[in-house]
Amino acid sequence: MMLQIPQVLTKAQVAECRAILDAGPWVDGNLTSGPQAALAKLNQQLPQESPEAREVGARIVRALEANPLFMSAALPHVILPPMFNRYGEGMGFADHVDNAIRRDPVTGRRLRTDLSATLFLAEPEDYDGGELVVNDLYGEHVVKLGAGDMILYPSTSLHHVTPVTRGARVASFFWMQSLVRDDAKRTLLLDMDAAIQHLSQKLSADEQGVLSLTAVYHNLLRQWAEI
Ligand code: NI
């Protein structure tokens, strides 16, 4: 499923992150790409090992780990270190699918990319264009969110970023390997968790039905999780 996660960072946190990032050593985004992506991509990125990328990346991961909606939707096994891109005027990224396997630069482990995320770090009124367009079974989804908001989508999706025609689009992007590989199963678990949360606010926590549904949730997760 595609899911919008509002206010992963507050506006104050975004401002702090932008102050760090804007002073960083931005380079041509193609330094990290394979030859096929290089044809499609025109943007700038922060080197992953730069102190600016590491500092802001750590702040984002801390915020995500404290975000119940993100944890329930993504069921993350490993979150790859957040990366950062900037699209100035005339820059964009044509249709592509993200690599299936990526190496975690911290541990050297190879991970499967189940979910992709874009966390917007510029306000929509500060640039024209720069929409993230994701294609899935249900058609084309155009995404341009407020600074601090994030979109989560299956890494299997074809997607592109439309050219920026004014200003600059700054964002963090990253991938996760989920405990639950299958998007449909993950979506069922998210829906079930939301229903349990809703019921437990209406009923007492030791209500038999709530306990039983919670047991079913955990037992489904046990069936489907891969570690
Ligand atoms: Ni991509």
PDB file of C-alpha atoms in Angstrom, residues 51-190:
ATOM      1  CA  PRO A  51      28.820  13.939   8.790  1.00  0.00           C
ATOM      2  CA  GLU A  52      25.799  15.998   7.688  1.00  0.00           C
ATOM      3  CA  ALA A  53      24.058  12.973   6.128  1.00  0.00           C
ATOM      4  CA  ARG A  54      24.873  10.794   9.122  1.00  0.00           C
ATOM      5  CA  GLU A  55      23.654  13.317  11.686  1.00  0.00           C
ATOM      6  CA  VAL A  56      20.349  14.080   9.984  1.00  0.00           C
ATOM      7  CA  GLY A  57      19.887  10.424   9.040  1.00  0.00           C
ATOM      8  CA  ALA A  58      20.197   9.420  12.696  1.00  0.00           C
ATOM      9  CA  ARG A  59      17.595  12.027  13.674  1.00  0.00           C
ATOM     10  CA  ILE A  60      15.188  10.675  11.062  1.00  0.00           C
ATOM     11  CA  VAL A  61      15.632   7.050  12.174  1.00  0.00           C
ATOM     12  CA  ARG A  62      15.033   8.061  15.815  1.00  0.00           C
ATOM     13  CA  ALA A  63      11.833   9.870  14.790  1.00  0.00           C
ATOM     14  CA  LEU A  64      10.657   6.867  12.762  1.00  0.00           C
ATOM     15  CA  GLU A  65      11.275   4.413  15.594  1.00  0.00           C
ATOM     16  CA  ALA A  66       9.071   6.570  17.835  1.00  0.00           C
ATOM     17  CA  ASN A  67       6.289   6.828  15.220  1.00  0.00           C
ATOM     18  CA  PRO A  68       3.545   4.203  15.873  1.00  0.00           C
ATOM     19  CA  LEU A  69       1.947   4.527  12.421  1.00  0.00           C
ATOM     20  CA  PHE A  70       5.297   3.994  10.680  1.00  0.00           C
ATOM     21  CA  MET A  71       6.209   1.021  12.879  1.00  0.00           C
ATOM     22  CA  SER A  72       2.804  -0.598  12.363  1.00  0.00           C
ATOM     23  CA  ALA A  73       2.793  -0.030   8.577  1.00  0.00           C
ATOM     24  CA  ALA A  74       6.415  -0.827   7.732  1.00  0.00           C
ATOM     25  CA  LEU A  75       7.183  -3.515  10.347  1.00  0.00           C
ATOM     26  CA  PRO A  76      10.835  -2.675   9.659  1.00  0.00           C
ATOM     27  CA  HIS A  77      13.498  -5.338  10.024  1.00  0.00           C
ATOM     28  CA  VAL A  78      16.305  -3.020   8.905  1.00  0.00           C
ATOM     29  CA  ILE A  79      16.078   0.640   7.884  1.00  0.00           C
ATOM     30  CA  LEU A  80      18.927   1.526   5.533  1.00  0.00           C
ATOM     31  CA  PRO A  81      20.635   4.822   6.454  1.00  0.00           C
ATOM     32  CA  PRO A  82      18.575   7.738   5.077  1.00  0.00           C
ATOM     33  CA  MET A  83      20.053   9.462   2.028  1.00  0.00           C
ATOM     34  CA  PHE A  84      19.415  12.994   0.796  1.00  0.00           C
ATOM     35  CA  ASN A  85      18.736  14.533  -2.588  1.00  0.00           C
ATOM     36  CA  ARG A  86      18.180  17.999  -3.970  1.00  0.00           C
ATOM     37  CA  TYR A  87      16.556  18.837  -7.286  1.00  0.00           C
ATOM     38  CA  GLY A  88      17.277  22.378  -8.495  1.00  0.00           C
ATOM     39  CA  GLU A  89      15.697  24.012 -11.525  1.00  0.00           C
ATOM     40  CA  GLY A  90      15.700  21.686 -14.551  1.00  0.00           C
ATOM     41  CA  MET A  91      16.451  18.588 -12.485  1.00  0.00           C
ATOM     42  CA  GLY A  92      14.283  15.451 -12.306  1.00  0.00           C
ATOM     43  CA  PHE A  93      14.389  11.676 -12.314  1.00  0.00           C
ATOM     44  CA  ALA A  94      12.705   9.689 -15.112  1.00  0.00           C
ATOM     45  CA  ASP A  95      10.744   6.450 -14.579  1.00  0.00           C
ATOM     46  CA  HIS A  96      12.671   3.693 -12.819  1.00  0.00           C
ATOM     47  CA  VAL A  97      12.346   0.872 -10.297  1.00  0.00           C
ATOM     48  CA  ASP A  98      14.707   0.925  -7.325  1.00  0.00           C
ATOM     49  CA  ASN A  99      17.332  -1.808  -6.996  1.00  0.00           C
ATOM     50  CA  ALA A 100      16.007  -4.965  -5.332  1.00  0.00           C
ATOM     51  CA  ILE A 101      19.116  -5.534  -3.215  1.00  0.00           C
ATOM     52  CA  ARG A 102      21.244  -2.905  -1.482  1.00  0.00           C
ATOM     53  CA  ARG A 103      24.250  -3.192   0.745  1.00  0.00           C
ATOM     54  CA  ASP A 104      23.942  -1.657   4.202  1.00  0.00           C
ATOM     55  CA  PRO A 105      26.980   0.665   4.348  1.00  0.00           C
ATOM     56  CA  VAL A 106      27.168   0.257   8.133  1.00  0.00           C
ATOM     57  CA  THR A 107      27.120  -3.541   8.445  1.00  0.00           C
ATOM     58  CA  GLY A 108      28.026  -4.566   4.873  1.00  0.00           C
ATOM     59  CA  ARG A 109      24.957  -6.838   4.883  1.00  0.00           C
ATOM     60  CA  ARG A 110      22.893  -7.190   1.737  1.00  0.00           C
ATOM     61  CA  LEU A 111      19.232  -6.310   2.226  1.00  0.00           C
ATOM     62  CA  ARG A 112      16.085  -6.686   0.173  1.00  0.00           C
ATOM     63  CA  THR A 113      14.283  -3.396  -0.467  1.00  0.00           C
ATOM     64  CA  ASP A 114      10.621  -4.029   0.364  1.00  0.00           C
ATOM     65  CA  LEU A 115       9.575  -0.435   1.029  1.00  0.00           C
ATOM     66  CA  SER A 116      10.763   2.923  -0.268  1.00  0.00           C
ATOM     67  CA  ALA A 117      10.248   6.190   1.601  1.00  0.00           C
ATOM     68  CA  THR A 118      10.510   9.865   0.697  1.00  0.00           C
ATOM     69  CA  LEU A 119      10.519  12.379   3.545  1.00  0.00           C
ATOM     70  CA  PHE A 120       9.951  15.882   2.210  1.00  0.00           C
ATOM     71  CA  LEU A 121      12.272  18.558   3.631  1.00  0.00           C
ATOM     72  CA  ALA A 122      11.079  21.578   1.605  1.00  0.00           C
ATOM     73  CA  GLU A 123       7.626  23.168   1.681  1.00  0.00           C
ATOM     74  CA  PRO A 124       5.565  22.613  -1.507  1.00  0.00           C
ATOM     75  CA  GLU A 125       5.201  26.365  -2.059  1.00  0.00           C
ATOM     76  CA  ASP A 126       8.992  26.752  -2.185  1.00  0.00           C
ATOM     77  CA  TYR A 127       9.293  24.938  -5.531  1.00  0.00           C
ATOM     78  CA  ASP A 128       7.292  24.112  -8.655  1.00  0.00           C
ATOM     79  CA  GLY A 129       7.364  20.605 -10.131  1.00  0.00           C
ATOM     80  CA  GLY A 130       9.317  18.001  -8.184  1.00  0.00           C
ATOM     81  CA  GLU A 131       6.289  15.753  -7.666  1.00  0.00           C
ATOM     82  CA  LEU A 132       6.955  12.112  -6.880  1.00  0.00           C
ATOM     83  CA  VAL A 133       4.774  10.071  -9.251  1.00  0.00           C
ATOM     84  CA  VAL A 134       4.256   6.430  -8.282  1.00  0.00           C
ATOM     85  CA  ASN A 135       2.550   3.881 -10.529  1.00  0.00           C
ATOM     86  CA  ASP A 136       0.841   0.856  -9.051  1.00  0.00           C
ATOM     87  CA  LEU A 137      -2.073  -1.452  -9.878  1.00  0.00           C
ATOM     88  CA  TYR A 138      -4.519   1.353  -9.118  1.00  0.00           C
ATOM     89  CA  GLY A 139      -2.890   3.905 -11.439  1.00  0.00           C
ATOM     90  CA  GLU A 140      -0.704   6.936 -11.035  1.00  0.00           C
ATOM     91  CA  HIS A 141      -0.300   8.696  -7.676  1.00  0.00           C
ATOM     92  CA  VAL A 142       1.134  12.214  -7.561  1.00  0.00           C
ATOM     93  CA  VAL A 143       2.772  13.027  -4.242  1.00  0.00           C
ATOM     94  CA  LYS A 144       4.014  16.394  -2.999  1.00  0.00           C
ATOM     95  CA  LEU A 145       3.841  16.738   0.773  1.00  0.00           C
ATOM     96  CA  GLY A 146       4.563  19.354   3.398  1.00  0.00           C
ATOM     97  CA  ALA A 147       8.028  19.527   4.946  1.00  0.00           C
ATOM     98  CA  GLY A 148       8.310  16.818   7.620  1.00  0.00           C
ATOM     99  CA  ASP A 149       5.711  14.532   6.012  1.00  0.00           C
ATOM    100  CA  MET A 150       6.643  11.190   4.469  1.00  0.00           C
ATOM    101  CA  ILE A 151       5.299   8.781   1.854  1.00  0.00           C
ATOM    102  CA  LEU A 152       5.870   5.057   2.163  1.00  0.00           C
ATOM    103  CA  TYR A 153       5.380   2.862  -0.928  1.00  0.00           C
ATOM    104  CA  PRO A 154       6.288  -0.628  -2.143  1.00  0.00           C
ATOM    105  CA  SER A 155       9.737  -0.710  -3.739  1.00  0.00           C
ATOM    106  CA  THR A 156       8.268  -2.756  -6.600  1.00  0.00           C
ATOM    107  CA  SER A 157       6.573   0.396  -7.964  1.00  0.00           C
ATOM    108  CA  LEU A 158       7.693   2.225 -11.081  1.00  0.00           C
ATOM    109  CA  HIS A 159       8.170   5.896 -10.120  1.00  0.00           C
ATOM    110  CA  HIS A 160       9.665   9.211 -11.224  1.00  0.00           C
ATOM    111  CA  VAL A 161      10.237  12.766 -10.027  1.00  0.00           C
ATOM    112  CA  THR A 162       8.900  15.478 -12.361  1.00  0.00           C
ATOM    113  CA  PRO A 163      11.331  18.258 -13.340  1.00  0.00           C
ATOM    114  CA  VAL A 164      11.635  21.188 -10.928  1.00  0.00           C
ATOM    115  CA  THR A 165      10.867  24.468 -12.707  1.00  0.00           C
ATOM    116  CA  ARG A 166      11.361  26.877  -9.777  1.00  0.00           C
ATOM    117  CA  GLY A 167      13.193  26.682  -6.469  1.00  0.00           C
ATOM    118  CA  ALA A 168      14.641  23.478  -5.043  1.00  0.00           C
ATOM    119  CA  ARG A 169      13.152  20.220  -3.770  1.00  0.00           C
ATOM    120  CA  VAL A 170      15.104  18.768  -0.853  1.00  0.00           C
ATOM    121  CA  ALA A 171      14.170  15.356   0.535  1.00  0.00           C
ATOM    122  CA  SER A 172      15.427  12.321   2.337  1.00  0.00           C
ATOM    123  CA  PHE A 173      14.919   8.958   0.665  1.00  0.00           C
ATOM    124  CA  PHE A 174      15.649   5.490   1.954  1.00  0.00           C
ATOM    125  CA  TRP A 175      14.666   1.845   1.888  1.00  0.00           C
ATOM    126  CA  MET A 176      13.672  -0.808   4.373  1.00  0.00           C
ATOM    127  CA  GLN A 177      13.635  -4.550   4.544  1.00  0.00           C
ATOM    128  CA  SER A 178      10.388  -5.371   6.286  1.00  0.00           C
ATOM    129  CA  LEU A 179       9.792  -8.282   8.644  1.00  0.00           C
ATOM    130  CA  VAL A 180       6.885  -9.092   6.308  1.00  0.00           C
ATOM    131  CA  ARG A 181       7.956  -9.201   2.690  1.00  0.00           C
ATOM    132  CA  ASP A 182       4.515  -9.377   1.083  1.00  0.00           C
ATOM    133  CA  ASP A 183       2.736  -6.039   0.702  1.00  0.00           C
ATOM    134  CA  ALA A 184      -0.767  -7.566   0.941  1.00  0.00           C
ATOM    135  CA  LYS A 185       0.050  -9.362   4.214  1.00  0.00           C
ATOM    136  CA  ARG A 186       1.649  -6.212   5.630  1.00  0.00           C
ATOM    137  CA  THR A 187      -1.475  -4.242   4.710  1.00  0.00           C
ATOM    138  CA  LEU A 188      -3.726  -6.772   6.500  1.00  0.00           C
ATOM    139  CA  LEU A 189      -1.580  -6.501   9.631  1.00  0.00           C
ATOM    140  CA  LEU A 190      -1.750  -2.697   9.516  1.00  0.00           C
TER     141      LEU A 190
END
